[in-house]
Every structure is written in C-alpha cells, then in structure tokens.
Short mmCIF file of C-alpha atoms in Angstrom, two decimals:
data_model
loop_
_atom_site.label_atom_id
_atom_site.label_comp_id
_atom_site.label_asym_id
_atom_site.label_seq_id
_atom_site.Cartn_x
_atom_site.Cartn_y
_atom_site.Cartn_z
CA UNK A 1 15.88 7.69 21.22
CA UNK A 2 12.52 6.21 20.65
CA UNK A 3 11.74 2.33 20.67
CA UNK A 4 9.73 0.02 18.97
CA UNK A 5 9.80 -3.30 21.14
CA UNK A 6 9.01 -6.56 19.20
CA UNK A 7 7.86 -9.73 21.16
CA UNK A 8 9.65 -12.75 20.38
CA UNK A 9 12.55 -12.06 19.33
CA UNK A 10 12.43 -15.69 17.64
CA UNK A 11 9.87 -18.17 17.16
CA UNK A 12 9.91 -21.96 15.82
CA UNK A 13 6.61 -23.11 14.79
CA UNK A 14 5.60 -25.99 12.96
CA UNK A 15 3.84 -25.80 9.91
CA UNK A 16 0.17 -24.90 9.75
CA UNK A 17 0.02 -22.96 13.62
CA UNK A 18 -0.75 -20.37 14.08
CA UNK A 19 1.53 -17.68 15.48
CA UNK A 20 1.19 -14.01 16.80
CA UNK A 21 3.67 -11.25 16.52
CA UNK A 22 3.67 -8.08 18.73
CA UNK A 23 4.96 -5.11 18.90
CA UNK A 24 4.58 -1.99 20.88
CA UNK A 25 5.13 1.26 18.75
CA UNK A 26 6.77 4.50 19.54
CA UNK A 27 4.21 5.77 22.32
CA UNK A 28 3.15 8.79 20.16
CA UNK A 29 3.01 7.43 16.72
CA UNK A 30 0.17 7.11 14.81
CA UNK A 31 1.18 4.78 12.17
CA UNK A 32 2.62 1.42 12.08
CA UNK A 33 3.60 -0.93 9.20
CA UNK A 34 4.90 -4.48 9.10
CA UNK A 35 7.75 -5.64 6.49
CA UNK A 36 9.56 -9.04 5.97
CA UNK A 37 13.06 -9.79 4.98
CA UNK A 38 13.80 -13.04 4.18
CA UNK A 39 17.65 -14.34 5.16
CA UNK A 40 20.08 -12.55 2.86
CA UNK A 41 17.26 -10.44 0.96
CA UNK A 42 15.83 -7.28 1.06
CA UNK A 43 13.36 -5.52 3.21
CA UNK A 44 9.90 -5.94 1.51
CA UNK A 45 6.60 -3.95 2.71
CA UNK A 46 3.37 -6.11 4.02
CA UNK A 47 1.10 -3.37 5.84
CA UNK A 48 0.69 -0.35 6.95
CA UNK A 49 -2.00 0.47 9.73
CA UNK A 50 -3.47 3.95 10.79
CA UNK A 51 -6.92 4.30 13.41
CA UNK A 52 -7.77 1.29 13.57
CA UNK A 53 -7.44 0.34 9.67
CA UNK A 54 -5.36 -1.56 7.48
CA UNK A 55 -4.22 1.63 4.98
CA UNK A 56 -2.43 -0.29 2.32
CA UNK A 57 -1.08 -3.99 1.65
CA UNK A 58 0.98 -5.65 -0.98
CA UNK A 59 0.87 -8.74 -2.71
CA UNK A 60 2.69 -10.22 -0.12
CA UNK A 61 0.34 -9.75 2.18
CA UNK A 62 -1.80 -13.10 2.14
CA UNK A 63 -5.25 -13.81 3.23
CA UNK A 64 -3.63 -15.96 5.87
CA UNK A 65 -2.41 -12.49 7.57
CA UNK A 66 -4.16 -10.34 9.35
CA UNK A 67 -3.15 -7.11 11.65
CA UNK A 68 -4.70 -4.82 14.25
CA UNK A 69 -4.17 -3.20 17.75
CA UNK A 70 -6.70 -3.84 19.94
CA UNK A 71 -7.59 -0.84 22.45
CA UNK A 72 -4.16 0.83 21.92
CA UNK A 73 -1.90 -2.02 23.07
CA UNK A 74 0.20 -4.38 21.10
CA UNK A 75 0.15 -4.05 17.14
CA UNK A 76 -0.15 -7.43 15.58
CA UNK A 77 0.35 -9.28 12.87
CA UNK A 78 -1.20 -13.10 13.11
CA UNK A 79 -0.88 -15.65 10.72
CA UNK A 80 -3.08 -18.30 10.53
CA UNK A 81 -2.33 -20.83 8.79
CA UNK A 82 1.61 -20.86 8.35
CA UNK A 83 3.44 -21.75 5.77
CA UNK A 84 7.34 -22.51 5.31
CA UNK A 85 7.81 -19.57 2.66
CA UNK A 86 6.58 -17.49 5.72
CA UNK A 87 10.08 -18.15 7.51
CA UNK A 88 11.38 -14.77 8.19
CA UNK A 89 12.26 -11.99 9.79
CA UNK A 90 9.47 -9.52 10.28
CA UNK A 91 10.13 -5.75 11.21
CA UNK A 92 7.52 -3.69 12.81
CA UNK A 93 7.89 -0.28 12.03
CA UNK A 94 5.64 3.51 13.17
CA UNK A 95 5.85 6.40 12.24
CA UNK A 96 4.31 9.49 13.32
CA UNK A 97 2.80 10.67 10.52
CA UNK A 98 2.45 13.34 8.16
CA UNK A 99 5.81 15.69 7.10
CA UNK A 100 7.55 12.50 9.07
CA UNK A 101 5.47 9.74 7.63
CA UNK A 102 9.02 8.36 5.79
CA UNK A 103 10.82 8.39 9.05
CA UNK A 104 10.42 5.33 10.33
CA UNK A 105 11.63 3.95 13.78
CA UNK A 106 11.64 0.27 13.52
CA UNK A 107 12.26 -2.85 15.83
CA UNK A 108 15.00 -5.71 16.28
CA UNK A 109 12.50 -8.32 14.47
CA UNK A 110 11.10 -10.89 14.92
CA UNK A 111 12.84 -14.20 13.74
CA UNK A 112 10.16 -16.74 12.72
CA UNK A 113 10.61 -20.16 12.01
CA UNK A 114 8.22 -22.40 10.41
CA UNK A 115 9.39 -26.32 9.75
CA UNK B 1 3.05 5.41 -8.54
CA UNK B 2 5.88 6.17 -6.22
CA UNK B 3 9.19 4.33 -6.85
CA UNK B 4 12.61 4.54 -6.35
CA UNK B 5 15.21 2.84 -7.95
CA UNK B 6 18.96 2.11 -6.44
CA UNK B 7 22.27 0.99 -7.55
CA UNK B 8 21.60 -3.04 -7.85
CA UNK B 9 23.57 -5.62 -5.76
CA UNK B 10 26.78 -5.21 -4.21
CA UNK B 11 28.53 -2.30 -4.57
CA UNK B 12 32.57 -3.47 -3.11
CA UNK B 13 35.03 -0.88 -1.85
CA UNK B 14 38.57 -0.74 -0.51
CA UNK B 15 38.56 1.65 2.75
CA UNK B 16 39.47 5.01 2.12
CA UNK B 17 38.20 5.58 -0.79
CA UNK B 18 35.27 7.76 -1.76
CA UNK B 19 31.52 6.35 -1.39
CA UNK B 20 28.42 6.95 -3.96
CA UNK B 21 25.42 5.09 -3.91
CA UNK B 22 22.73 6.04 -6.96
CA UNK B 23 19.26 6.71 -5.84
CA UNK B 24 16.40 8.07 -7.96
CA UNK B 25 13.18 8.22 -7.87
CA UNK B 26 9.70 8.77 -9.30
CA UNK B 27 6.91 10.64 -7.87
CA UNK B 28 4.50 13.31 -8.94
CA UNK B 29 4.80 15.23 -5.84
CA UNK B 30 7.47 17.07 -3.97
CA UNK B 31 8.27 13.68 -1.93
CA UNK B 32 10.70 13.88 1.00
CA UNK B 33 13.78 11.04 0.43
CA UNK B 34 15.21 9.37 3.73
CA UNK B 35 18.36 6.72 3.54
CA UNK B 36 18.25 4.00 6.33
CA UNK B 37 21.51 1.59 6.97
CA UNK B 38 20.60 -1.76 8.40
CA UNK B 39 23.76 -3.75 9.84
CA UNK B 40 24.25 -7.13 9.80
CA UNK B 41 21.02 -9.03 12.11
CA UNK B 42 19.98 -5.41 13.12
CA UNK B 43 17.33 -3.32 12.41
CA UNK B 44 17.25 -0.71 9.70
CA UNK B 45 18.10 2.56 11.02
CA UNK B 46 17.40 5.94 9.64
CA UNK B 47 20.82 8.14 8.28
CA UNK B 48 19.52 10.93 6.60
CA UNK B 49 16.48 12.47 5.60
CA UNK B 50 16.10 15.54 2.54
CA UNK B 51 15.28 19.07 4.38
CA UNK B 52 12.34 21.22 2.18
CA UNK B 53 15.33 24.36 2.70
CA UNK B 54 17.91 22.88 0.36
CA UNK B 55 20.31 21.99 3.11
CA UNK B 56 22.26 19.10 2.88
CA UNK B 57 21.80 16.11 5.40
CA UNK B 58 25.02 15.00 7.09
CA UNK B 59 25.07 12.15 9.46
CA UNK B 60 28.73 10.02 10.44
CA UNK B 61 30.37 11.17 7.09
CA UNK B 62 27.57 10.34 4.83
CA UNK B 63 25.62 12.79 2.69
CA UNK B 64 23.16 13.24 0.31
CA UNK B 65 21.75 15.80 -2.09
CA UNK B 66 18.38 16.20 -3.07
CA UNK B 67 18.63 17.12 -6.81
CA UNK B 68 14.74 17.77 -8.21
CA UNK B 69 16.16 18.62 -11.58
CA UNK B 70 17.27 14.84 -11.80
CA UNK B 71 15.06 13.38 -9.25
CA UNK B 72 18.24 12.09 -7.43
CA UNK B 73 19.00 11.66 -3.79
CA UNK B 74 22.82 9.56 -3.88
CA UNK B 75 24.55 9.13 -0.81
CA UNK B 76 28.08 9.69 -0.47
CA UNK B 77 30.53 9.66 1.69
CA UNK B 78 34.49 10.96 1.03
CA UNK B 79 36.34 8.11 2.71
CA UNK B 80 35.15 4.32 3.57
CA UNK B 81 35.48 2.65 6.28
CA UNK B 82 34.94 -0.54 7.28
CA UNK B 83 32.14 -0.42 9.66
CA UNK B 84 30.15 1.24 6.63
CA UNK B 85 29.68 -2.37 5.35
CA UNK B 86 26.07 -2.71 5.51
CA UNK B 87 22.94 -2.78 3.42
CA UNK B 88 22.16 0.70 2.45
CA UNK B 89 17.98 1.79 1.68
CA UNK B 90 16.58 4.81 -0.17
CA UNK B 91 12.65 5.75 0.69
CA UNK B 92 10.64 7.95 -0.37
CA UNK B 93 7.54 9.42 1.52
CA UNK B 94 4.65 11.72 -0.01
CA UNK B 95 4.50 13.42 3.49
CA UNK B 96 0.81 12.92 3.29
CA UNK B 97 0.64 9.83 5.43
CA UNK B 98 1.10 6.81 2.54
CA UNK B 99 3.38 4.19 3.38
CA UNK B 100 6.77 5.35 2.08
CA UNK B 101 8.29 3.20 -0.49
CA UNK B 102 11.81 1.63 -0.05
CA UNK B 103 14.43 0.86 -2.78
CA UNK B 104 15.29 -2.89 -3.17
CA UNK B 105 18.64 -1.87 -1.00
CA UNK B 106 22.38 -1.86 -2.27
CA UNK B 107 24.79 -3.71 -0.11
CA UNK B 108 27.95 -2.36 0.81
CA UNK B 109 31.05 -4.42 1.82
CA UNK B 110 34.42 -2.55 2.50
CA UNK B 111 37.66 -4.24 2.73
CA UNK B 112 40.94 -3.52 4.26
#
C-alpha cells in the first residue's frame, strides 16, 4: 500500500539545537499534517499543510516550529530552538484530500530526543 | 467545532469475549468517521472508515456502525483476541479538506 517515509527514525539532540524532521508523503497526496505523541500518551495534532500553506495549528504548535515543503520534496517540520518537553515521537501524516481527507496514511515516526 | 469523544483509558478484556469501544461525536455536518489501531512503537493504521450507503465497514473482525440518530460510530468486534491489544482512535473528517479530528484514544489490553 502507500508509504509515508520519515527521516530519522531517531534523533538525540541536546537542548536548544536545532533539528529538522522529514518526511516524504504519499506521492499523490495533497495534504500533510504533523502530530506528536509523547511516550505512553496519545496522538495529539500540530499542523496540517495544503499548497504551500500552513491550514490549521493547535496550541501545541509553538512559535519555535515551523513547517513547509520546499519545491515538492521533503515536508518538514523544524524546530528551532528545542526544548526537553519537545521529546517525542512525531508522526507525519497526508492525505489526499477531499471525500478522503480523514484517511490518513501515516509514517513509523520520528523518535526525538532532546537532553 | 468538530469533536469526538471515546471510551476513556483502558478498556481490559479476557480473549474471547465480545469487543465494544464507545465513540461519538459532534459535528454540524454529515462528517465521515474512520477508526485507526496503532500497535505498540508502530504507526497508527487506518481499520475502518463509515461508507455514505449505510453499509457497514468490516476489517479483521472489527466493525462499526454509523448511527446519525445518536451520532455514534462504536467499534466492535464478537470475539477478542490477543493481538487486538492496542490503542484504538476514532476521527472524524468534514470531507471538505479540514484536518480531521482524533479522539484522545482508548487502549485495549487482552489477556489470556
């Protein structure tokens, strides 16, 4: 079935780096969304991105993050600087859209680490 | 807004028997409801999604009715087993291209 890829897989950073997540969407989706699940938690929303444009963001979503896709290649989401309550696992998600907007194909995570 | 609202915490089972986890929502459209399972360090993964004809979803055992009288979409299942011990999500999408929004998730642990 289709794959969203998600580059690392796990990253240890030290506090206050900066580190970039990627991930390459389903090849025909249009939209693409970022959540975070902390250990043992549940799945929470950050982003979601459509043309070029962050859509909608929650509260979670600090001014330290930021997201785009730069000439259709890797989605991103950078954060700059990070924090230790940013230790997580962060799921890229896409999504083609429309009558399948809520089906969502999403990727192994990405484990990151700050200390 | 949107919202949808799950049975809290852990729900515990012995394998065999029969599987229901609540999920109802709130929208003021027709929305489409989806339940993903997400496995232990995996990534969620969609089960089922609600069909606009009134057919019921069916994927590995599990099923789910969309009820718009009671705006409820519960997923059920008639026996456990114990590779359905996982955490368990309920969405729901506006089909008009808004970020769909996930219940906070019901884990489900069967034992032996």
């Amino acid at each position: 079935g289709p794959k969203v890829l998600q580059i690392p897989s796990h990253q240890i950073i030290d506090m206050g780096q900066m580190v970039t997540l990627n991930c390459d969407p389903v090849s025909n989706h249009l939209y693409f969304y970022w959540y975070k699940q902390i250990l043992g938690q549940q799945m929470e929303f950050l982003v979601n991105f459509y043309n070029g444009k962050v859509m909608e963001k929650s509260k979670l979503f600090k001014d330290q993050f930021s997201v785009e896709r730069p000439d259709g290649s890797y989605f991103t989401l950078k954060i700059q600087p990070t924090a230790l309550e940013d230790s997580a696992v962060y799921f890229c998600a896409s999504s083609l859209g429309g009558r399948d907007t809520g089906q969502l194909y999403f990727g192994e995570g990405s484990k990151l680490t700050v200390l | 807004g949107d919202s949808v609202t799950q049975t809290e915490g852990l729900v515990t089972l012995t394998e065999g028997l029969p599987v229901m986890l609540n999920c109802t929502y709130q929208s003021t459209y027709s929305p489409f409801l989806f339940w993903y399972v997400q496995h232990l360090n995996e990534a969620p993964k969609l089960l089922l999604k609600s069909f606009t004809d009134n057919k019921r979803p069916e994927h590995q055992g599990f099923h789910a009715t969309l009820h718009k009288s009671s705006s409820s979409f519960h997923l059920q299942k008639s026996s456990a087993q114990l590779s359905d011990s996982a955490l368990y999500y309920c969405a729901l999408s506006d089909g008009d291209n808004n970020a769909p929004r996930f219940g906070a998730g019901t884990k489900l642990s069967v034992k032996p």
